[in-house]
């Protein structure tokens, strides 16, 4: 009970509540503006979290991302342009509802289902995380090594497009993580004689470069003015929502649990959860023919799933220190900067912090309803911000953010180079999620790999000698075999298709 | 901007080869052949294998994949200029902010960028000035970040 009160004390402080409120409004704006993603919003928040204590820093990220994922639904329903990729799965459905004069019902359902999904995800997090953490206290370097490799393998598997490109993206992240002092003998590696690189590549400019500069480069070339926003009667937003959700309560429960599970899978985030939940919901629906015509059932399922995924991603993050998606990868970077290494020991040593994180999640999901309704009311103004003004200001913010953490212009160079390279890679279908996951997990993998190699004196069979490590190892190798098999089959099919008939 | 996979493959093979050469000089643990070179060697090997696979697929697809194809937006003058402004903005900030000072460089750079994106001079100048002032207040006065004053240091102190 003491732990609970200590968590309560850490969260319900005026400064923390103010930060959560401010971040929520920031998240709503980021999510509602097409082109600005939740990941980009998180990357831009990182320089500010540098100046905060751990609880408000986590609170800022959790509340901003929770709001951003919901807010992505607003332009989707009003303009048929998803605010974030997580809303893309049901944008057409929501827009069709607008054409039927039911836009308020669509948006009201979005906000309530987002809250329910988010809270189900938190419930799973609260119930499962401490249990898994207790179990994983007996893990040795072998288990941690396999767990991290399994996480990265999942990230490759769920990435869209070529597995080879995903794997190469991952190797770039691992290589970047090796810059600086090595974990075995403490010698300098890949620093090119530059003292700025001795401490490793700075995480803040790397994140901003990867997720914000790439986005600015992509959008600034073809600036577009958004179409006018139709009037929305906020008073009608809650009418009929309760009965619609009650009618499809099974779908809400299924999608929330499915979303949480997908979120917990490293590399798979809210967008994949929404697509899968939408497809599953259509498959199990009594009226699948209505999908695509402005049917509320698909919206209910998918918008529950994407917010649930956000909470689900925190299960592996908090328990093992393995990020469930790009947002939690950034969060781990923030925690590491604050001297906190996520993992089972946090549950033992700092239970107050863990409970505070749970509380922040509940709070963020609950305040999403009034803030979300307010955001719909303000949507005309938010969506009216010209992109021609917005992007140059965001760029300036990126530059100051990259500089501010260490007060060095070298970090602005890092952001520039990472941003340009990441832009070229992404334009050529190299996914960035494996890269950022590998950058964060690199030190963990190398440290546990080297510890295990030294303990085992190079006998690789030792990696499979313990029951849990053996199981994890076999699962990982099976995933690799599966990916190679799928790649070869895809190549064979492609070759057969290109042959003249 | 699309680049043929084979070109990416070559870059990956070259980078990985450079890593393999570099790690040759790293020491190993006493009595064990492992050390700081072990992990980079494994990753560089994966990189080489992936790079070779990309070279092969790029070569096979050469009929459909030209070496470099610019994105449609890069073929328009306005689009290209706006994109180029992003790195130029950052490079100018890096080079000028320390000697000249944040309060002078940033409004000029931001106004210049805004003129290019909005084509409205007065509006751009006003937005640039207000944004700089707000960011200065937020970062310097609130977060205590020391943004460079440049030539203004002598004037103020």
Short mmCIF file of C-alpha atoms in Angstrom, two decimals, chain A residues 48 51 164-165 168 171-172 174-175 178 182 184-185 187-190 213 216-218 220-223 386 388-389 391-393 395-397 399-401 403-404 407 409 412-413 415-416 420 423-425 427-430 442 445-446 449-450 453-454 457-459 494-495, chain B residues 1-3 5 8 12 19 22-23 26-29 32 34-36 38-40 42-44 46-47 50-51 53-54 61 71 73-74 79 82-83 85-87 89-91 93-95 97-98 102 106 110 113-114 117-118 123 127 131 135 138-139 143 145-148:
data_model
loop_
_atom_site.label_atom_id
_atom_site.label_comp_id
_atom_site.label_asym_id
_atom_site.label_seq_id
_atom_site.Cartn_x
_atom_site.Cartn_y
_atom_site.Cartn_z
CA UNK A 48 12.20 18.63 -23.13
CA UNK A 51 14.97 18.58 -18.16
CA UNK A 164 16.73 -8.34 -46.20
CA UNK A 165 16.22 -4.57 -46.07
CA UNK A 168 20.18 -4.42 -42.99
CA UNK A 171 22.57 -3.92 -38.65
CA UNK A 172 22.89 -0.13 -39.09
CA UNK A 174 23.53 -2.22 -34.09
CA UNK A 175 26.60 -0.62 -35.67
CA UNK A 178 28.74 0.11 -30.98
CA UNK A 182 33.09 -1.10 -25.70
CA UNK A 184 34.11 -5.87 -22.70
CA UNK A 185 37.47 -4.16 -22.38
CA UNK A 187 38.46 0.47 -25.47
CA UNK A 188 37.29 3.17 -27.89
CA UNK A 189 35.53 1.81 -30.98
CA UNK A 190 34.62 3.62 -34.22
CA UNK A 213 13.89 15.42 -40.14
CA UNK A 216 9.98 17.28 -42.74
CA UNK A 217 11.96 16.34 -45.86
CA UNK A 218 9.10 14.18 -47.09
CA UNK A 220 8.17 20.07 -47.30
CA UNK A 221 8.63 19.20 -50.96
CA UNK A 222 4.95 19.00 -51.69
CA UNK A 223 3.22 21.36 -49.31
CA UNK A 386 -0.70 26.20 -42.83
CA UNK A 388 4.14 26.15 -45.08
CA UNK A 389 4.53 27.85 -41.69
CA UNK A 391 7.37 22.79 -41.01
CA UNK A 392 10.05 25.54 -40.89
CA UNK A 393 9.14 26.17 -37.23
CA UNK A 395 12.74 22.35 -38.12
CA UNK A 396 13.97 25.17 -35.88
CA UNK A 397 12.59 23.31 -32.86
CA UNK A 399 17.73 22.12 -34.25
CA UNK A 400 17.38 23.64 -30.79
CA UNK A 401 16.22 20.30 -29.35
CA UNK A 403 21.57 21.18 -29.43
CA UNK A 404 19.97 21.66 -26.01
CA UNK A 407 24.98 22.11 -25.60
CA UNK A 409 26.67 21.76 -32.27
CA UNK A 412 23.14 19.07 -34.82
CA UNK A 413 25.55 17.50 -37.33
CA UNK A 415 20.86 14.96 -36.51
CA UNK A 416 21.50 16.25 -40.04
CA UNK A 420 19.43 12.55 -44.53
CA UNK A 423 15.30 9.73 -45.44
CA UNK A 424 17.12 8.02 -48.33
CA UNK A 425 16.77 4.62 -46.66
CA UNK A 427 12.38 6.27 -49.51
CA UNK A 428 13.91 2.99 -50.67
CA UNK A 429 11.74 0.79 -48.43
CA UNK A 430 14.23 0.25 -45.61
CA UNK A 442 22.49 -3.02 -29.18
CA UNK A 445 22.55 -7.69 -26.82
CA UNK A 446 26.31 -7.23 -27.04
CA UNK A 449 26.30 -12.07 -25.80
CA UNK A 450 29.84 -11.37 -24.64
CA UNK A 453 30.47 -16.33 -24.72
CA UNK A 454 33.05 -15.78 -21.99
CA UNK A 457 34.21 -20.40 -23.26
CA UNK A 458 32.89 -20.21 -26.80
CA UNK A 459 30.73 -23.35 -26.65
CA UNK A 494 8.34 -13.53 -58.47
CA UNK A 495 10.67 -15.32 -60.85
CA UNK B 1 14.34 9.27 -54.58
CA UNK B 2 14.75 5.68 -55.68
CA UNK B 3 18.20 4.14 -55.82
CA UNK B 5 19.27 -1.97 -54.70
CA UNK B 8 22.84 0.07 -51.66
CA UNK B 12 26.75 -1.99 -47.34
CA UNK B 19 34.50 -2.33 -40.21
CA UNK B 22 39.18 -1.71 -38.50
CA UNK B 23 38.39 -4.39 -35.89
CA UNK B 26 41.26 -4.53 -31.57
CA UNK B 27 42.71 -6.55 -28.65
CA UNK B 28 41.23 -9.81 -27.31
CA UNK B 29 40.70 -11.01 -23.75
CA UNK B 32 40.16 -16.15 -24.93
CA UNK B 34 36.90 -12.84 -27.88
CA UNK B 35 36.93 -9.13 -27.31
CA UNK B 36 35.65 -5.82 -28.64
CA UNK B 38 33.69 -10.15 -31.80
CA UNK B 39 30.27 -8.52 -32.02
CA UNK B 40 31.14 -6.01 -34.79
CA UNK B 42 29.32 -10.83 -36.62
CA UNK B 43 27.23 -7.80 -37.54
CA UNK B 44 29.56 -6.80 -40.38
CA UNK B 46 25.52 -10.16 -41.73
CA UNK B 47 25.83 -6.77 -43.44
CA UNK B 50 22.65 -8.73 -46.92
CA UNK B 51 24.61 -6.37 -49.18
CA UNK B 53 21.75 -10.22 -51.65
CA UNK B 54 20.80 -6.62 -52.52
CA UNK B 61 15.77 -5.85 -61.46
CA UNK B 71 11.14 11.63 -56.77
CA UNK B 73 8.70 16.43 -56.17
CA UNK B 74 12.46 16.78 -56.72
CA UNK B 79 9.92 21.32 -54.36
CA UNK B 82 12.21 23.69 -50.28
CA UNK B 83 13.82 20.30 -49.65
CA UNK B 85 16.41 24.43 -47.50
CA UNK B 86 16.26 21.81 -44.73
CA UNK B 87 19.97 20.80 -44.75
CA UNK B 89 19.13 25.74 -42.70
CA UNK B 90 20.87 23.29 -40.37
CA UNK B 91 24.35 23.82 -41.84
CA UNK B 93 22.83 27.34 -38.06
CA UNK B 94 25.83 25.15 -37.17
CA UNK B 95 28.29 27.51 -38.85
CA UNK B 97 25.03 30.45 -34.45
CA UNK B 98 28.19 30.51 -32.31
CA UNK B 102 21.19 32.76 -31.89
CA UNK B 106 17.68 32.37 -36.17
CA UNK B 110 13.69 31.29 -40.26
CA UNK B 113 12.91 29.74 -45.04
CA UNK B 114 9.35 31.02 -44.44
CA UNK B 117 7.59 28.31 -48.29
CA UNK B 118 4.89 31.00 -47.94
CA UNK B 123 4.19 37.67 -42.56
CA UNK B 127 6.40 34.93 -37.55
CA UNK B 131 8.91 32.37 -32.87
CA UNK B 135 11.74 29.79 -28.21
CA UNK B 138 11.19 28.84 -23.34
CA UNK B 139 14.64 27.35 -23.73
CA UNK B 143 14.73 25.41 -19.33
CA UNK B 145 19.65 26.08 -21.93
CA UNK B 146 22.56 28.27 -22.89
CA UNK B 147 21.90 29.20 -26.50
CA UNK B 148 24.85 31.02 -28.12
#
